[in-house]
PDB file of C-alpha atoms in Angstrom:
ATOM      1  CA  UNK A   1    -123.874 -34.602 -26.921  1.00 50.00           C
ATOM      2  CA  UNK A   2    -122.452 -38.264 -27.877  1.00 50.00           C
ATOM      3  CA  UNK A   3    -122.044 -37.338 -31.105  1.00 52.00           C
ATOM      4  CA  UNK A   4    -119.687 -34.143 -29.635  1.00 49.00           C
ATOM      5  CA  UNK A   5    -117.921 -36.210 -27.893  1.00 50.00           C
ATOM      6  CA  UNK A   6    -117.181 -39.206 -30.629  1.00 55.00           C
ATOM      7  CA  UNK A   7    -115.936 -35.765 -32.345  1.00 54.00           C
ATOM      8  CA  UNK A   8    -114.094 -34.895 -29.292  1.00 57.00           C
ATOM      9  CA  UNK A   9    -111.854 -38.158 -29.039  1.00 71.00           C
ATOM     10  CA  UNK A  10    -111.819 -38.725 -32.962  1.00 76.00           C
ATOM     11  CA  UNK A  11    -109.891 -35.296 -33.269  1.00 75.00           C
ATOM     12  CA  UNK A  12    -107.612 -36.365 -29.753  1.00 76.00           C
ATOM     13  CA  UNK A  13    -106.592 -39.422 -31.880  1.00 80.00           C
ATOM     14  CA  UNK A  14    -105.664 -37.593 -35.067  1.00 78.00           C
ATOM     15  CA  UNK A  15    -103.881 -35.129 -32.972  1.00 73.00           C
ATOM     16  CA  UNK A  16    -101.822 -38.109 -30.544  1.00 76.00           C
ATOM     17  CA  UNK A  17    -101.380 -40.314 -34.393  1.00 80.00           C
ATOM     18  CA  UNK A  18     -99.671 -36.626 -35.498  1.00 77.00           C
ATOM     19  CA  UNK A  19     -97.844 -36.809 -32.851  1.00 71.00           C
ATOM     20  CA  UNK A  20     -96.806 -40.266 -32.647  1.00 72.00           C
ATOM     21  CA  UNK A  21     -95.570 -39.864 -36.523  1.00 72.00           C
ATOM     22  CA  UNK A  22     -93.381 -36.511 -35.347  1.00 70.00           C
ATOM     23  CA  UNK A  23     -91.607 -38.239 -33.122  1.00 66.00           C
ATOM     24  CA  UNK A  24     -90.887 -41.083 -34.888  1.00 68.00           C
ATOM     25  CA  UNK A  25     -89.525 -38.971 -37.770  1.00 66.00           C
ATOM     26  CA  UNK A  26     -87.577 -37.699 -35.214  1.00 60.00           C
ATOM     27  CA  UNK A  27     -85.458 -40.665 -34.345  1.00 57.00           C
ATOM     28  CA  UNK A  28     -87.398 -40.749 -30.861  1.00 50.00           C
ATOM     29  CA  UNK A  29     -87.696 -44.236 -29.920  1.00 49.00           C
ATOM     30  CA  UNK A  30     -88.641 -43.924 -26.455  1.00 52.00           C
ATOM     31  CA  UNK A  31     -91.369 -42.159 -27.342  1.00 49.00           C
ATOM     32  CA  UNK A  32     -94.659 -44.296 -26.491  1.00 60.00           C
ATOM     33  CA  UNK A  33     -98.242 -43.598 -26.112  1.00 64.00           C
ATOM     34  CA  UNK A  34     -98.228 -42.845 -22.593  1.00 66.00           C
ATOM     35  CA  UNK A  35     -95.532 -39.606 -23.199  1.00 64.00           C
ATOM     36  CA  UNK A  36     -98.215 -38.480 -26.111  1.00 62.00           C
ATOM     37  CA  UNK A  37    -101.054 -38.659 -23.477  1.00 66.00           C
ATOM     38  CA  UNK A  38     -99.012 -36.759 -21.191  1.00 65.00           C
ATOM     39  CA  UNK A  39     -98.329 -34.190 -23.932  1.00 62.00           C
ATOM     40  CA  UNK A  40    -101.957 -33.665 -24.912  1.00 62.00           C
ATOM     41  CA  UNK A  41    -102.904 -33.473 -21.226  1.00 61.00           C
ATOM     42  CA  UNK A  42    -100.546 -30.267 -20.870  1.00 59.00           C
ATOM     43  CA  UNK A  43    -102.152 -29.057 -24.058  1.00 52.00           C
ATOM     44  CA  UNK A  44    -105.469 -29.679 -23.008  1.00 51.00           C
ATOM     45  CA  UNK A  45    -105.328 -27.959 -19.694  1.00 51.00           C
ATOM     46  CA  UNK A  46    -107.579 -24.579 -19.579  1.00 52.00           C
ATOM     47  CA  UNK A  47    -105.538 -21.176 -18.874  1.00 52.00           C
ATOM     48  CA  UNK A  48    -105.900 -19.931 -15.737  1.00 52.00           C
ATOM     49  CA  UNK A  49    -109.162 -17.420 -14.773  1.00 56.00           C
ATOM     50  CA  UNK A  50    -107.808 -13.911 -14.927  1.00 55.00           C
ATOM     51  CA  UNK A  51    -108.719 -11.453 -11.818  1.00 54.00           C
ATOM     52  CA  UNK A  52    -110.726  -8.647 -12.595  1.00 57.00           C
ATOM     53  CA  UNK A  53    -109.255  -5.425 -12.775  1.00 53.00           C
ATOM     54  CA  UNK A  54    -110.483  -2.923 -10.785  1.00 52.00           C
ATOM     55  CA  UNK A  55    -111.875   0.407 -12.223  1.00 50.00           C
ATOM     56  CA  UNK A  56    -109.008   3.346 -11.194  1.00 48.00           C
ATOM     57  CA  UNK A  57    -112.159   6.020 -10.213  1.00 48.00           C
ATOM     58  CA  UNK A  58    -114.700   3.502  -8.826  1.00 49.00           C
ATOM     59  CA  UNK A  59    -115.230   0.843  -5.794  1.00 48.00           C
ATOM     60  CA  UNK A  60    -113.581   0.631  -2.602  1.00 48.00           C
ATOM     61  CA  UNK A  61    -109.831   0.791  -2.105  1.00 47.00           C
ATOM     62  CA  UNK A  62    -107.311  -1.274  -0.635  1.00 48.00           C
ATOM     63  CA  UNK A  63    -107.129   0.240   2.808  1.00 47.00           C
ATOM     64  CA  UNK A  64    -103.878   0.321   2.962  1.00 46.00           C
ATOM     65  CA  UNK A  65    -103.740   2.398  -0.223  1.00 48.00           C
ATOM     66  CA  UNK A  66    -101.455   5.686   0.495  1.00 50.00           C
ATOM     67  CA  UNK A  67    -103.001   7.129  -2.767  1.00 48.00           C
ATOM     68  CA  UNK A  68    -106.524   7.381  -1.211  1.00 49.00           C
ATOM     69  CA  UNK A  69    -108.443   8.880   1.572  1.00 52.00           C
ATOM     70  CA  UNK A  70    -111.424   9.400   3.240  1.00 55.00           C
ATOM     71  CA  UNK A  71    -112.470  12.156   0.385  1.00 63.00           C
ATOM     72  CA  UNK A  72    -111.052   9.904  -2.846  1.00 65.00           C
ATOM     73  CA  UNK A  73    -107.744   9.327  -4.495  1.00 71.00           C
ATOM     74  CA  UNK A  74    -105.179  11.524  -3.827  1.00 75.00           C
ATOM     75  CA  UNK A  75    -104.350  13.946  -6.362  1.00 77.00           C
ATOM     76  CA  UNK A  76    -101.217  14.827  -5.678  1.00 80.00           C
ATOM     77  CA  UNK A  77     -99.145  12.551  -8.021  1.00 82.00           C
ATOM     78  CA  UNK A  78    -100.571  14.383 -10.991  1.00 85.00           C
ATOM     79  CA  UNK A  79    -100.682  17.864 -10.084  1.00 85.00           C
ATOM     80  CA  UNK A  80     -97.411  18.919 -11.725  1.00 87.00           C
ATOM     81  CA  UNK A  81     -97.993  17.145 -15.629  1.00 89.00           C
ATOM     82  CA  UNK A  82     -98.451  20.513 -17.816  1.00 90.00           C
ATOM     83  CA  UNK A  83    -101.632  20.922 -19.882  1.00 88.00           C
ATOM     84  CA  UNK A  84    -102.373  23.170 -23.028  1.00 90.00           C
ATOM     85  CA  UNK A  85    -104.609  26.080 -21.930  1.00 89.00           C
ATOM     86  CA  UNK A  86    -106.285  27.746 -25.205  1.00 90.00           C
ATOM     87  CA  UNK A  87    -108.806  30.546 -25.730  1.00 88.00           C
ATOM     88  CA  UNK A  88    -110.845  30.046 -28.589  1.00 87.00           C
ATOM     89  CA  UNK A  89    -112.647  33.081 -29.877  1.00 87.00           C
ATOM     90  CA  UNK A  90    -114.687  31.694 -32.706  1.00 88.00           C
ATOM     91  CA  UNK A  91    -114.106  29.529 -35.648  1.00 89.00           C
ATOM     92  CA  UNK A  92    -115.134  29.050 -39.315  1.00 92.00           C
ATOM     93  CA  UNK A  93    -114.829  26.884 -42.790  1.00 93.00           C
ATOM     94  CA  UNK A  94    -113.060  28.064 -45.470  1.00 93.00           C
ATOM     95  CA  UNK A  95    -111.940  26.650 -48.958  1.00 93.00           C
ATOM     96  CA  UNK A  96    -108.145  26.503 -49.757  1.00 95.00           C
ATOM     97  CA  UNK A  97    -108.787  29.242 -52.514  1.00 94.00           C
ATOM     98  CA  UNK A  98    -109.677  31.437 -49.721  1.00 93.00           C
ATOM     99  CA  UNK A  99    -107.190  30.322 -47.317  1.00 92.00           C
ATOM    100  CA  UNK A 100    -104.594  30.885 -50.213  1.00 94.00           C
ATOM    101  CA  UNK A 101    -106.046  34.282 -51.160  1.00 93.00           C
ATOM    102  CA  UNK A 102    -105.685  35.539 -47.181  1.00 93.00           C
ATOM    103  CA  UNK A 103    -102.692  38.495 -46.783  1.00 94.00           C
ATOM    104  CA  UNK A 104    -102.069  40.913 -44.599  1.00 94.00           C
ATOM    105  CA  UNK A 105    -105.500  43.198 -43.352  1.00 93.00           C
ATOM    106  CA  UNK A 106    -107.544  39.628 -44.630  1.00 93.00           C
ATOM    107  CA  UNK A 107    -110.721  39.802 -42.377  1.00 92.00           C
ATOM    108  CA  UNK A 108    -111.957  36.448 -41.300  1.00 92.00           C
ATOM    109  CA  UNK A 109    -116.075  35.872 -40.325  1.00 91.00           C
ATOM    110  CA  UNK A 110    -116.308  33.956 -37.244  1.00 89.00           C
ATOM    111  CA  UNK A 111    -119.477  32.146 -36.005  1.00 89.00           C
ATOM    112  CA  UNK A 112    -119.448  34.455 -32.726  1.00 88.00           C
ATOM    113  CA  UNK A 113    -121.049  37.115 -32.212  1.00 88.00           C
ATOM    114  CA  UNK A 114    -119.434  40.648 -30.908  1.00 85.00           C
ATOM    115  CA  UNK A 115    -119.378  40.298 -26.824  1.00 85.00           C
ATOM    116  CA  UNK A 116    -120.552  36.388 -26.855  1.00 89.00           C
ATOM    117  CA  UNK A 117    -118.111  34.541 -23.993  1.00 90.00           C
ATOM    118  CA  UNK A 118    -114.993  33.175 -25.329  1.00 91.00           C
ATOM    119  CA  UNK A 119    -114.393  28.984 -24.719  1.00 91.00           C
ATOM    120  CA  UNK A 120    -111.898  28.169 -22.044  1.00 91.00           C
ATOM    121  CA  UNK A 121    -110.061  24.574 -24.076  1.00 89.00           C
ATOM    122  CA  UNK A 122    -107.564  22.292 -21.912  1.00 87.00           C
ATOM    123  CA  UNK A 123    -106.346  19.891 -24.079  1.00 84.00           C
ATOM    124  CA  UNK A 124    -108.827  20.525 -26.341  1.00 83.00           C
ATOM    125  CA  UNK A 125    -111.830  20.067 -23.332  1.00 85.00           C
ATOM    126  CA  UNK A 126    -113.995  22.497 -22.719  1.00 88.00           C
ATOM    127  CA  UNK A 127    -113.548  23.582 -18.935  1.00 90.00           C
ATOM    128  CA  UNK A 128    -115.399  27.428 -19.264  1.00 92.00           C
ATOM    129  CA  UNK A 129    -116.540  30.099 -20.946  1.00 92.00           C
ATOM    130  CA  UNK A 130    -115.061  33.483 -20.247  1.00 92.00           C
ATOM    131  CA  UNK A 131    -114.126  37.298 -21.382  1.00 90.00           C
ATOM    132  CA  UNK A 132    -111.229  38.793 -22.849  1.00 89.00           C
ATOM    133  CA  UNK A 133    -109.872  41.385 -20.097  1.00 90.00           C
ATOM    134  CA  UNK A 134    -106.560  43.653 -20.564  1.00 90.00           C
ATOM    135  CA  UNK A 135    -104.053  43.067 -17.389  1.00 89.00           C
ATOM    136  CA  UNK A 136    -100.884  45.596 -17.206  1.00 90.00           C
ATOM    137  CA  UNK A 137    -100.781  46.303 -21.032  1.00 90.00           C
ATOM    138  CA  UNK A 138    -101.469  41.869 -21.521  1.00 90.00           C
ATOM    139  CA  UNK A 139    -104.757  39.717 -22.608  1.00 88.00           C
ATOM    140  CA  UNK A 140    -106.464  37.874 -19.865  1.00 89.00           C
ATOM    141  CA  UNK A 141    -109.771  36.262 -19.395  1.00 90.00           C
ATOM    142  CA  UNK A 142    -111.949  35.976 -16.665  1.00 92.00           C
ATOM    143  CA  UNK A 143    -114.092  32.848 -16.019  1.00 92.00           C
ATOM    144  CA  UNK A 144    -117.902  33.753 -16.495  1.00 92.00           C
ATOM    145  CA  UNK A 145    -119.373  30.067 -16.534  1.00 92.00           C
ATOM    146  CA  UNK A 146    -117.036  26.850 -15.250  1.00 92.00           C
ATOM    147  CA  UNK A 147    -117.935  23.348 -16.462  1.00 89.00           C
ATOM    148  CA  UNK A 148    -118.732  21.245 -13.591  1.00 86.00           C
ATOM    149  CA  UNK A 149    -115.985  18.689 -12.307  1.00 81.00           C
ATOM    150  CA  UNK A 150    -118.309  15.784 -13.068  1.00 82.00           C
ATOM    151  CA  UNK A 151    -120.040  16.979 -16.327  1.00 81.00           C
ATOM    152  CA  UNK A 152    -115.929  17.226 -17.369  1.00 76.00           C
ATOM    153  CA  UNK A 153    -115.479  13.939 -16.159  1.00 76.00           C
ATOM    154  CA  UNK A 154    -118.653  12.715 -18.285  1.00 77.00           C
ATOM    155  CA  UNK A 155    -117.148  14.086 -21.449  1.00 72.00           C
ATOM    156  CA  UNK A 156    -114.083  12.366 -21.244  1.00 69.00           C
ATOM    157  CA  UNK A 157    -115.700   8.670 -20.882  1.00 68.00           C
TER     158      UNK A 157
END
């Protein structure tokens, strides 16, 4: 711990004799011992302790917080931002020589089988699993299975 220290106040010494040689290369002649103490003191000063942040979906809430209620945060800020809705069907590998050899009547394998439930992606998350239904002469899907809200909510940690 001495020895630390002797470190410490060797290194403070070397730092206020770098100084002291700066300023007189400067043309500083005012410039005394006590001003390089004061200088080092600033320097030497710890940053102040951050506060913690606190976690958007967990702990209590300022309670005068129009964003939550009783039942969580409020929802309603976010309810117009569009997503990407996609059906996927199946999916495959192929090489480039086959991708370049595709034309028109080309039939692609999937990894699906005939009838199996179709994945319901938003953004790319899987939210359900569904089948294809036809709706006044247009492709539709009904939900079968729906991911829970917290297993969702567990995927995206």
């Amino acid at each position: 711990m001495a020895d630390e220290n002797q470190t410490t106040s060797a290194e403070e010494q070397a730092l206020a004799d770098e100084w002291a040689a700066a300023l007189a290369e400067s043309g500083d002649d005012d410039a005394n011992q006590a001003d390089i103490d004061a200088m080092l003191a600033d320097t030497a000063k710890p940053a102040a302790p951050r506060a913690p942040m606190e976690e958007f979906a967990g702990g209590a809430a300022p309670s005068n917080s129009t964003l939550t209620n009783l039942e969580g945060p409020n929802l309603d800020v976010i309810l117009d931002i569009p997503v990407s809705i996609s059906m996927e069907v199946g999916n495959t590998d192929i090489t480039i020589r086959n991708l370049l050899q595709l034309n028109q009547g080309s039939v692609i394998e999937l990894d699906r089988l005939a009838g199996e439930p179709l994945d319901v992606l938003v953004n790319g998350t899987l939210i359900a699993h569904g089948e294809v239904v036809v709706v006044n002469e247009k492709f539709g899907i009904r939900l079968t299975d729906v991911i829970s809200p917290s297993e969702r909510i567990k995927k995206l940690r």
